[in-house]
Amino acid sequence: MKREDETFQLDRDVVKKARRSSYRKMIGMSAIVLFVGGLAALVLLGAWNSWSLHRTLVEEELRASVYGANRHVGTFDESVGPVTARAETVVYSLVRGRPVDHERWTTDASHRTLLHDGETGGRFSQQSGRKVKQLYVPGVTYEVMEDDQPKLERMPRTTVAEVAVSFTKEEPVESWLRRVPDSVTPLWVWFGSQGANEEDEPVTDEWALGMSLVDDAGVPYDDPVATWIEDATRYVDATDDAFVREQLERVTKGNIAVTGAVVTGRPNVLATWNDPSIRTMSIGAVIDDYEEETT
Amino acid sequence: MNKTLQWLFLIILALALNVLVVPMAAFSLFGTQEGTSIFSLDYLIAFLVWFVPNIIVIQLIIATKKSLDRERFIGYLFIGVQMILLFTVYSFSVPFAAIVWIGGAMQVIIVALLVVTIRKRQPQLG
């Protein structure tokens, strides 16, 4: 091989080597950029998922503070990842401060309770088997109107029943609360229903709009009206629910008329409770309670 | 590698790094009272939490500007390792002492790399 050819071959080898090294570095750098960018994207996706999950949960908490007859939402158990974010909790009723009639709530499931008609009357949640409380709008004639008050007479006295009471007409909340017997505990009052006149169906406890008189732990609020106004204002701002807005305006003006309530008490006391305002009673949760009466 | 692509890569890396660093710096201000002066110790700590992991970005800017391929590649590697560490801190509960020791040791090496990059001359063609 001539000297010029040898030099040319050497130059070609050097160029080849340099090019190979350059390619290797380029691939390496691109891989690092992809890796680092991917990690950042994972973090951003996780942050986005977390943010949108919290928005859903805040909305659900606010919804539960205006809708639901003595139905409370527990603490959320959250799991957030870059791909999915979910949360679950339990919805429960409070009877004598005890959480009962649990129903699982998750962000990735339908929240409408499917109802099942019982053989001896009443409607039950297909999901949990709990008896669903039903409320009847005053002035509306129903084809079938179930009244559980006679059933209360047959219940043992060592139990405490949760009962949804429907009124014959709208009543100012204060005058009605004054007439509630001492041994009966009012927990929630009903503000009425939207569109109930159109369908001949009672309002179920999860969709009834009203004001809770106790917090999620069962402790009575110092000022339930102010608490409700605060929650309803935030709920209306977040969802623009026209019916809640209408009720909010009414309650803010001081017109707190109610069309029903949820109370708890001994069955014998509830069975003999005679008040002209009561149209029907619908039993919800019933618990054993052997505590001796102090009165 | 094309110079424009080099700057583009650098911007992506800097942004990706700050996706993790900025929330951490913000989190360090969590307990700070409203109305605290910007020249307080709290803000200094937050600035350091943001600045120290960003030293590698300064090194990469200089290496890219001077076309120092070797230093740039090492800088990329360090930013990758730093991201793994930050991601671990961000996603899992890691003992504070481990963060300080591992992160501190790495920052010492990064500062040394920065000094080398500053002192090295730009390669001349021809």
CSV table of C-alpha atoms in Angstrom, one decimal:
chain,number,residue,atom,x,y,z
A,1,MET,CA,0.0,0.0,0.0
A,2,LYS,CA,1.3,3.4,-0.9
A,3,ARG,CA,2.0,6.0,1.8
A,4,GLU,CA,-0.9,8.3,0.6
A,5,ASP,CA,-3.3,5.4,0.7
A,6,GLU,CA,-2.2,4.5,4.3
A,7,THR,CA,-2.8,8.1,5.4
A,8,PHE,CA,-6.2,8.2,3.7
A,9,GLN,CA,-7.2,4.9,5.4
A,10,LEU,CA,-6.0,6.3,8.8
A,11,ASP,CA,-8.0,9.5,8.3
A,12,ARG,CA,-11.1,7.4,7.4
A,13,ASP,CA,-10.7,5.3,10.6
A,14,VAL,CA,-10.3,8.4,12.8
A,15,VAL,CA,-13.4,10.0,11.2
A,16,LYS,CA,-15.4,6.7,11.6
A,17,LYS,CA,-14.3,6.5,15.3
A,18,ALA,CA,-15.2,10.1,16.0
A,19,ARG,CA,-18.5,9.7,14.3
A,20,ARG,CA,-19.3,6.5,16.3
A,21,SER,CA,-18.4,8.3,19.6
A,22,SER,CA,-20.5,11.3,18.6
A,23,TYR,CA,-23.5,9.0,17.9
A,24,ARG,CA,-23.0,7.2,21.2
A,25,LYS,CA,-23.0,10.5,23.1
A,26,MET,CA,-26.0,11.8,21.2
A,27,ILE,CA,-28.0,8.6,21.9
A,28,GLY,CA,-26.9,8.8,25.6
A,29,MET,CA,-27.9,12.4,26.0
A,30,SER,CA,-31.2,11.9,24.2
A,31,ALA,CA,-31.9,9.0,26.5
A,32,ILE,CA,-31.1,11.1,29.6
A,33,VAL,CA,-33.3,13.9,28.3
A,34,LEU,CA,-36.1,11.5,27.7
A,35,PHE,CA,-35.7,9.9,31.1
A,36,VAL,CA,-35.6,13.2,33.0
A,37,GLY,CA,-38.5,14.6,30.9
A,38,GLY,CA,-40.5,11.4,31.6
A,39,LEU,CA,-39.9,11.6,35.4
A,40,ALA,CA,-41.0,15.3,35.3
A,41,ALA,CA,-44.1,14.3,33.3
A,42,LEU,CA,-45.0,11.6,35.9
A,43,VAL,CA,-44.7,14.2,38.7
A,44,LEU,CA,-46.8,16.7,36.7
A,45,LEU,CA,-49.5,14.0,35.9
A,46,GLY,CA,-49.6,13.0,39.6
A,47,ALA,CA,-50.0,16.6,40.6
A,48,TRP,CA,-52.8,17.2,38.1
A,49,ASN,CA,-54.6,14.0,39.2
A,50,SER,CA,-54.3,15.0,42.8
A,51,TRP,CA,-55.6,18.5,42.1
A,52,SER,CA,-58.6,17.2,40.1
A,53,LEU,CA,-59.3,14.5,42.8
A,54,HIS,CA,-59.4,17.1,45.5
A,55,ARG,CA,-61.8,19.2,43.5
A,56,THR,CA,-64.1,16.2,43.2
A,57,LEU,CA,-63.8,15.5,46.9
A,58,VAL,CA,-64.5,19.1,48.0
A,59,GLU,CA,-67.6,19.1,45.8
A,60,GLU,CA,-68.8,15.8,47.2
A,61,GLU,CA,-68.2,17.1,50.8
A,62,LEU,CA,-70.2,20.2,50.0
A,63,ARG,CA,-72.9,18.2,48.3
A,64,ALA,CA,-73.2,16.0,51.4
A,65,SER,CA,-73.5,19.1,53.6
A,66,VAL,CA,-76.6,20.3,51.7
A,67,TYR,CA,-78.1,17.0,50.4
A,68,GLY,CA,-78.8,13.9,52.3
A,69,ALA,CA,-81.2,13.3,55.2
A,70,ASN,CA,-79.0,12.5,58.1
A,71,ARG,CA,-76.4,11.0,55.7
A,72,HIS,CA,-72.8,12.0,56.5
A,73,VAL,CA,-69.6,11.5,54.6
A,74,GLY,CA,-66.6,10.0,56.4
A,75,THR,CA,-62.9,10.6,55.9
A,76,PHE,CA,-61.6,10.0,52.4
A,77,ASP,CA,-59.0,7.4,51.8
A,78,GLU,CA,-57.1,8.6,48.7
A,79,SER,CA,-54.6,7.0,46.4
A,80,VAL,CA,-53.0,9.2,43.7
A,81,GLY,CA,-50.8,7.9,40.9
A,82,PRO,CA,-49.6,9.4,37.6
A,83,VAL,CA,-52.2,7.5,35.7
A,84,THR,CA,-55.2,7.3,38.1
A,85,ALA,CA,-56.4,8.9,41.2
A,86,ARG,CA,-59.2,7.5,43.3
A,87,ALA,CA,-60.7,8.0,46.7
A,88,GLU,CA,-63.1,6.1,48.8
A,89,THR,CA,-65.1,6.7,51.9
A,90,VAL,CA,-68.2,5.6,53.7
A,91,VAL,CA,-71.5,7.4,53.9
A,92,TYR,CA,-73.4,6.8,57.1
A,93,SER,CA,-76.3,7.8,59.2
A,94,LEU,CA,-76.0,8.9,62.8
A,95,VAL,CA,-78.1,7.4,65.5
A,96,ARG,CA,-77.2,8.5,69.1
A,97,GLY,CA,-73.8,9.6,67.8
A,98,ARG,CA,-73.2,6.1,66.4
A,99,PRO,CA,-72.4,5.8,62.7
A,100,VAL,CA,-74.7,3.2,61.2
A,101,ASP,CA,-76.1,2.1,57.8
A,102,HIS,CA,-72.7,2.4,56.1
A,103,GLU,CA,-72.5,2.6,52.3
A,104,ARG,CA,-69.2,2.6,50.4
A,105,TRP,CA,-68.6,5.6,48.2
A,106,THR,CA,-65.8,5.7,45.6
A,107,THR,CA,-64.8,8.2,43.0
A,108,ASP,CA,-64.9,5.6,40.2
A,109,ALA,CA,-68.3,4.2,40.8
A,110,SER,CA,-71.9,5.4,40.2
A,111,HIS,CA,-73.2,7.2,43.3
A,112,ARG,CA,-76.9,6.6,42.7
A,113,THR,CA,-78.3,4.0,45.2
A,114,LEU,CA,-80.2,1.4,43.4
A,115,LEU,CA,-83.4,0.6,45.2
A,116,HIS,CA,-85.1,-2.7,45.9
A,117,ASP,CA,-88.7,-3.0,47.1
A,118,GLY,CA,-89.1,-5.0,50.3
A,119,GLU,CA,-91.7,-7.8,50.5
A,120,THR,CA,-93.4,-6.2,53.5
A,121,GLY,CA,-93.0,-2.6,52.3
A,122,GLY,CA,-90.2,-0.1,52.4
A,123,ARG,CA,-87.3,0.3,50.0
A,124,PHE,CA,-83.8,-0.9,50.5
A,125,SER,CA,-80.4,-0.1,49.0
A,126,GLN,CA,-79.3,-2.9,46.7
A,127,GLN,CA,-75.7,-2.0,47.5
A,128,SER,CA,-75.8,-2.1,51.3
A,129,GLY,CA,-79.2,-3.5,52.2
A,130,ARG,CA,-80.0,-0.5,54.4
A,131,LYS,CA,-83.6,0.7,54.6
A,132,VAL,CA,-83.9,3.9,52.7
A,133,LYS,CA,-85.9,6.7,54.4
A,134,GLN,CA,-88.6,8.3,52.2
A,135,LEU,CA,-90.0,11.8,52.4
A,136,TYR,CA,-93.4,12.9,51.0
A,137,VAL,CA,-93.9,16.4,49.7
A,138,PRO,CA,-96.8,18.2,51.4
A,139,GLY,CA,-99.9,18.7,49.2
A,140,VAL,CA,-98.9,16.0,46.7
A,141,THR,CA,-101.2,13.0,46.5
A,142,TYR,CA,-99.3,9.8,46.2
A,143,GLU,CA,-100.7,6.5,44.9
A,144,VAL,CA,-98.9,4.6,47.6
A,145,MET,CA,-97.8,6.4,50.8
A,146,GLU,CA,-96.1,4.2,53.4
A,147,ASP,CA,-96.4,5.2,57.0
A,148,ASP,CA,-94.2,3.2,59.4
A,149,GLN,CA,-95.5,4.7,62.6
A,150,PRO,CA,-97.7,1.6,63.5
A,151,LYS,CA,-94.6,-0.6,63.0
A,152,LEU,CA,-92.8,1.3,65.7
A,153,GLU,CA,-95.2,0.0,68.3
A,154,ARG,CA,-94.0,-3.6,67.7
A,155,MET,CA,-90.3,-2.7,68.2
A,156,PRO,CA,-88.5,-3.6,71.4
A,157,ARG,CA,-87.9,-0.7,73.8
A,158,THR,CA,-84.2,-1.5,74.0
A,159,THR,CA,-83.8,-0.1,70.5
A,160,VAL,CA,-83.4,3.4,69.1
A,161,ALA,CA,-85.0,4.2,65.7
A,162,GLU,CA,-84.1,6.8,63.1
A,163,VAL,CA,-87.2,8.1,61.5
A,164,ALA,CA,-87.8,10.5,58.6
A,165,VAL,CA,-90.9,12.5,59.3
A,166,SER,CA,-92.9,14.1,56.5
A,167,PHE,CA,-95.1,17.1,57.3
A,168,THR,CA,-98.7,17.9,56.2
A,169,LYS,CA,-97.6,21.4,55.4
A,170,GLU,CA,-94.6,23.7,55.4
A,171,GLU,CA,-93.8,24.9,58.9
A,172,PRO,CA,-91.3,27.4,60.4
A,173,VAL,CA,-88.5,25.4,61.8
A,174,GLU,CA,-88.4,27.0,65.3
A,175,SER,CA,-92.1,26.4,66.1
A,176,TRP,CA,-91.8,22.8,65.0
A,177,LEU,CA,-88.6,22.1,67.0
A,178,ARG,CA,-90.4,23.5,70.1
A,179,ARG,CA,-93.1,20.9,69.7
A,180,VAL,CA,-90.6,17.9,69.5
A,181,PRO,CA,-90.8,15.8,72.7
A,182,ASP,CA,-87.7,15.9,75.0
A,183,SER,CA,-86.9,12.3,74.5
A,184,VAL,CA,-86.9,12.7,70.7
A,185,THR,CA,-83.7,14.1,69.1
A,186,PRO,CA,-84.1,16.1,65.9
A,187,LEU,CA,-81.0,15.6,63.6
A,188,TRP,CA,-81.9,17.1,60.3
A,189,VAL,CA,-84.7,19.3,58.7
A,190,TRP,CA,-86.0,19.1,55.2
A,191,PHE,CA,-86.3,22.2,52.9
A,192,GLY,CA,-88.5,20.6,50.3
A,193,SER,CA,-87.9,19.0,46.9
A,194,GLN,CA,-87.4,20.1,43.4
A,195,GLY,CA,-89.7,18.7,40.8
A,196,ALA,CA,-91.5,16.4,43.3
A,197,ASN,CA,-94.9,17.5,42.0
A,198,GLU,CA,-94.1,16.0,38.6
A,199,GLU,CA,-93.5,12.5,39.7
A,200,ASP,CA,-95.5,10.4,42.0
A,201,GLU,CA,-92.4,9.1,43.9
A,202,PRO,CA,-91.3,10.0,47.4
A,203,VAL,CA,-87.9,11.7,47.9
A,204,THR,CA,-85.2,9.3,49.1
A,205,ASP,CA,-82.9,10.3,51.9
A,206,GLU,CA,-79.8,10.6,49.7
A,207,TRP,CA,-81.3,13.3,47.5
A,208,ALA,CA,-83.3,15.3,50.1
A,209,LEU,CA,-82.1,18.9,50.4
A,210,GLY,CA,-82.0,20.1,54.0
A,211,MET,CA,-80.0,21.3,57.0
A,212,SER,CA,-78.2,19.0,59.4
A,213,LEU,CA,-78.4,20.1,63.1
A,214,VAL,CA,-75.4,18.0,64.0
A,215,ASP,CA,-71.9,17.7,62.6
A,216,ASP,CA,-70.3,14.5,61.1
A,217,ALA,CA,-69.5,13.3,64.6
A,218,GLY,CA,-73.0,13.9,65.9
A,219,VAL,CA,-72.2,17.0,68.0
A,220,PRO,CA,-75.0,19.6,67.7
A,221,TYR,CA,-74.0,22.8,65.8
A,222,ASP,CA,-74.0,26.0,67.8
A,223,ASP,CA,-75.6,27.8,64.9
A,224,PRO,CA,-76.8,25.2,62.2
A,225,VAL,CA,-78.3,27.9,60.0
A,226,ALA,CA,-75.0,29.9,59.7
A,227,THR,CA,-73.1,26.6,59.1
A,228,TRP,CA,-75.6,25.6,56.4
A,229,ILE,CA,-75.5,29.0,54.7
A,230,GLU,CA,-71.7,28.9,54.6
A,231,ASP,CA,-71.7,25.3,53.1
A,232,ALA,CA,-74.5,26.1,50.7
A,233,THR,CA,-72.8,29.3,49.4
A,234,ARG,CA,-69.6,27.3,48.7
A,235,TYR,CA,-71.6,24.5,47.0
A,236,VAL,CA,-73.6,27.0,44.8
A,237,ASP,CA,-70.3,28.7,43.9
A,238,ALA,CA,-68.8,25.4,42.9
A,239,THR,CA,-71.7,23.8,41.1
A,240,ASP,CA,-74.3,26.5,40.3
A,241,ASP,CA,-77.1,24.3,41.5
A,242,ALA,CA,-80.3,26.4,40.8
A,243,PHE,CA,-82.5,24.7,43.5
A,244,VAL,CA,-79.9,25.1,46.2
A,245,ARG,CA,-79.4,28.7,45.2
A,246,GLU,CA,-83.2,29.3,45.5
A,247,GLN,CA,-83.2,27.7,49.0
A,248,LEU,CA,-80.1,29.6,50.0
A,249,GLU,CA,-81.7,32.9,49.1
A,250,ARG,CA,-84.8,32.0,51.1
A,251,VAL,CA,-82.8,30.8,54.2
A,252,THR,CA,-80.5,33.9,54.1
A,253,LYS,CA,-83.6,36.1,54.3
A,254,GLY,CA,-84.6,34.3,57.5
A,255,ASN,CA,-87.4,32.3,56.0
A,256,ILE,CA,-86.6,28.8,57.3
A,257,ALA,CA,-89.7,26.8,56.6
A,258,VAL,CA,-89.4,23.1,56.6
A,259,THR,CA,-91.4,20.2,55.2
A,260,GLY,CA,-89.9,17.3,57.1
A,261,ALA,CA,-87.2,16.1,59.5
A,262,VAL,CA,-85.2,13.2,60.6
A,263,VAL,CA,-85.3,12.4,64.3
A,264,THR,CA,-84.2,9.6,66.6
A,265,GLY,CA,-85.9,8.2,69.6
A,266,ARG,CA,-87.2,5.1,71.4
A,267,PRO,CA,-89.8,3.3,69.2
A,268,ASN,CA,-92.6,3.5,71.9
A,269,VAL,CA,-92.1,7.3,72.2
A,270,LEU,CA,-92.1,7.8,68.4
A,271,ALA,CA,-95.2,5.4,68.0
A,272,THR,CA,-97.3,7.5,70.4
A,273,TRP,CA,-96.0,10.9,69.1
A,274,ASN,CA,-99.2,12.7,68.0
A,275,ASP,CA,-98.6,15.9,66.3
A,276,PRO,CA,-101.0,17.3,63.7
A,277,SER,CA,-98.1,18.3,61.5
A,278,ILE,CA,-96.9,14.7,61.0
A,279,ARG,CA,-98.1,13.1,57.8
A,280,THR,CA,-96.0,10.0,57.6
A,281,MET,CA,-93.0,8.4,59.3
A,282,SER,CA,-90.4,6.4,57.5
A,283,ILE,CA,-88.1,4.2,59.5
A,284,GLY,CA,-84.4,4.3,58.6
A,285,ALA,CA,-81.7,2.7,60.9
A,286,VAL,CA,-82.6,0.9,64.1
A,287,ILE,CA,-79.9,0.2,66.7
A,288,ASP,CA,-79.8,-1.8,69.9
A,289,ASP,CA,-79.3,0.5,72.8
A,290,TYR,CA,-79.5,-1.0,76.3
A,291,GLU,CA,-78.5,2.2,78.0
A,292,GLU,CA,-80.9,2.9,80.9
A,293,GLU,CA,-83.1,5.9,80.5
A,294,THR,CA,-82.3,8.6,83.0
A,295,THR,CA,-85.8,10.0,82.9
B,1,MET,CA,-24.9,17.5,17.9
B,2,ASN,CA,-26.6,20.5,16.5
B,3,LYS,CA,-26.3,23.6,18.7
B,4,THR,CA,-30.0,24.4,18.6
B,5,LEU,CA,-30.8,20.9,19.7
B,6,GLN,CA,-28.3,21.2,22.5
B,7,TRP,CA,-30.0,24.3,23.8
B,8,LEU,CA,-33.4,22.7,23.4
B,9,PHE,CA,-32.2,19.7,25.5
B,10,LEU,CA,-30.9,22.0,28.1
B,11,ILE,CA,-34.2,23.9,28.4
B,12,ILE,CA,-36.1,20.6,28.7
B,13,LEU,CA,-33.7,19.4,31.4
B,14,ALA,CA,-33.9,22.7,33.3
B,15,LEU,CA,-37.7,22.8,33.2
B,16,ALA,CA,-38.0,19.1,34.2
B,17,LEU,CA,-35.6,19.6,37.1
B,18,ASN,CA,-37.6,22.7,38.3
B,19,VAL,CA,-40.9,20.7,38.2
B,20,LEU,CA,-39.5,19.0,41.3
B,21,VAL,CA,-37.3,21.7,42.8
B,22,VAL,CA,-39.8,24.6,42.7
B,23,PRO,CA,-42.5,22.8,44.8
B,24,MET,CA,-39.9,21.7,47.3
B,25,ALA,CA,-38.6,25.3,47.7
B,26,ALA,CA,-42.2,26.4,48.1
B,27,PHE,CA,-42.9,23.7,50.6
B,28,SER,CA,-39.9,24.9,52.7
B,29,LEU,CA,-41.9,28.1,53.1
B,30,PHE,CA,-44.9,26.2,54.5
B,31,GLY,CA,-44.5,27.3,58.1
B,32,THR,CA,-43.5,30.9,57.2
B,33,GLN,CA,-45.8,33.6,58.7
B,34,GLU,CA,-47.6,35.9,56.2
B,35,GLY,CA,-45.8,39.2,55.9
B,36,THR,CA,-42.3,37.8,56.6
B,37,SER,CA,-39.6,39.9,54.9
B,38,ILE,CA,-38.1,38.5,51.7
B,39,PHE,CA,-34.7,38.9,53.3
B,40,SER,CA,-35.4,36.6,56.2
B,41,LEU,CA,-33.8,33.3,57.0
B,42,ASP,CA,-36.9,31.4,55.7
B,43,TYR,CA,-36.6,32.9,52.3
B,44,LEU,CA,-32.9,32.3,52.2
B,45,ILE,CA,-33.5,28.6,52.9
B,46,ALA,CA,-36.1,28.4,50.2
B,47,PHE,CA,-33.7,30.1,47.8
B,48,LEU,CA,-31.0,27.7,48.6
B,49,VAL,CA,-33.4,24.7,48.2
B,50,TRP,CA,-34.1,26.1,44.7
B,51,PHE,CA,-30.6,27.2,43.8
B,52,VAL,CA,-28.4,24.3,45.0
B,53,PRO,CA,-30.0,21.7,42.7
B,54,ASN,CA,-29.8,24.2,39.9
B,55,ILE,CA,-26.0,24.5,40.0
B,56,ILE,CA,-25.9,21.7,37.5
B,57,VAL,CA,-28.0,23.8,35.1
B,58,ILE,CA,-25.3,26.6,35.3
B,59,GLN,CA,-22.6,24.0,34.6
B,60,LEU,CA,-24.6,22.8,31.5
B,61,ILE,CA,-25.1,26.4,30.2
B,62,ILE,CA,-21.4,27.0,30.4
B,63,ALA,CA,-20.5,23.6,28.8
B,64,THR,CA,-23.0,24.1,26.0
B,65,LYS,CA,-21.8,27.6,25.4
B,66,LYS,CA,-18.1,26.5,25.2
B,67,SER,CA,-19.0,23.3,23.2
B,68,LEU,CA,-17.4,21.1,25.8
B,69,ASP,CA,-18.9,17.7,24.8
B,70,ARG,CA,-17.4,15.6,27.6
B,71,GLU,CA,-18.4,18.0,30.4
B,72,ARG,CA,-21.8,18.4,28.9
B,73,PHE,CA,-22.3,14.6,28.8
B,74,ILE,CA,-21.2,14.3,32.5
B,75,GLY,CA,-23.5,17.2,33.3
B,76,TYR,CA,-26.4,15.3,31.7
B,77,LEU,CA,-25.5,12.2,33.7
B,78,PHE,CA,-25.5,14.2,37.0
B,79,ILE,CA,-28.9,15.8,36.2
B,80,GLY,CA,-30.3,12.3,35.6
B,81,VAL,CA,-29.0,11.1,38.9
B,82,GLN,CA,-30.2,14.2,40.7
B,83,MET,CA,-33.7,13.7,39.2
B,84,ILE,CA,-33.8,10.1,40.5
B,85,LEU,CA,-32.9,11.4,44.0
B,86,LEU,CA,-35.4,14.3,43.9
B,87,PHE,CA,-38.1,11.9,42.6
B,88,THR,CA,-37.4,9.5,45.4
B,89,VAL,CA,-37.6,12.3,47.9
B,90,TYR,CA,-40.8,13.6,46.3
B,91,SER,CA,-42.6,10.3,46.0
B,92,PHE,CA,-41.4,8.3,49.1
B,93,SER,CA,-40.6,9.3,52.6
B,94,VAL,CA,-36.8,9.3,52.8
B,95,PRO,CA,-35.0,10.1,56.1
B,96,PHE,CA,-33.8,13.8,56.2
B,97,ALA,CA,-30.2,12.8,57.1
B,98,ALA,CA,-30.0,10.6,53.9
B,99,ILE,CA,-31.1,13.5,51.8
B,100,VAL,CA,-28.5,15.8,53.3
B,101,TRP,CA,-25.6,13.3,53.0
B,102,ILE,CA,-26.3,12.0,49.5
B,103,GLY,CA,-27.4,15.3,48.1
B,104,GLY,CA,-24.5,17.2,49.8
B,105,ALA,CA,-21.9,14.7,48.5
B,106,MET,CA,-23.3,15.0,45.0
B,107,GLN,CA,-23.4,18.8,45.1
B,108,VAL,CA,-19.7,18.9,46.1
B,109,ILE,CA,-18.9,16.8,42.9
B,110,ILE,CA,-21.2,19.1,40.8
B,111,VAL,CA,-19.4,22.2,42.1
B,112,ALA,CA,-16.1,20.6,41.2
B,113,LEU,CA,-17.4,19.9,37.8
B,114,LEU,CA,-18.6,23.5,37.5
B,115,VAL,CA,-15.1,24.8,38.3
B,116,VAL,CA,-13.5,22.4,35.8
B,117,THR,CA,-16.0,23.6,33.1
B,118,ILE,CA,-15.4,27.3,33.9
B,119,ARG,CA,-11.6,26.8,33.7
B,120,LYS,CA,-11.5,24.7,30.6
B,121,ARG,CA,-10.9,26.5,27.3
B,122,GLN,CA,-13.2,26.3,24.4
B,123,PRO,CA,-11.8,23.8,21.9
B,124,GLN,CA,-10.4,25.5,18.8
B,125,LEU,CA,-11.1,24.2,15.3
B,126,GLY,CA,-8.2,23.7,12.9
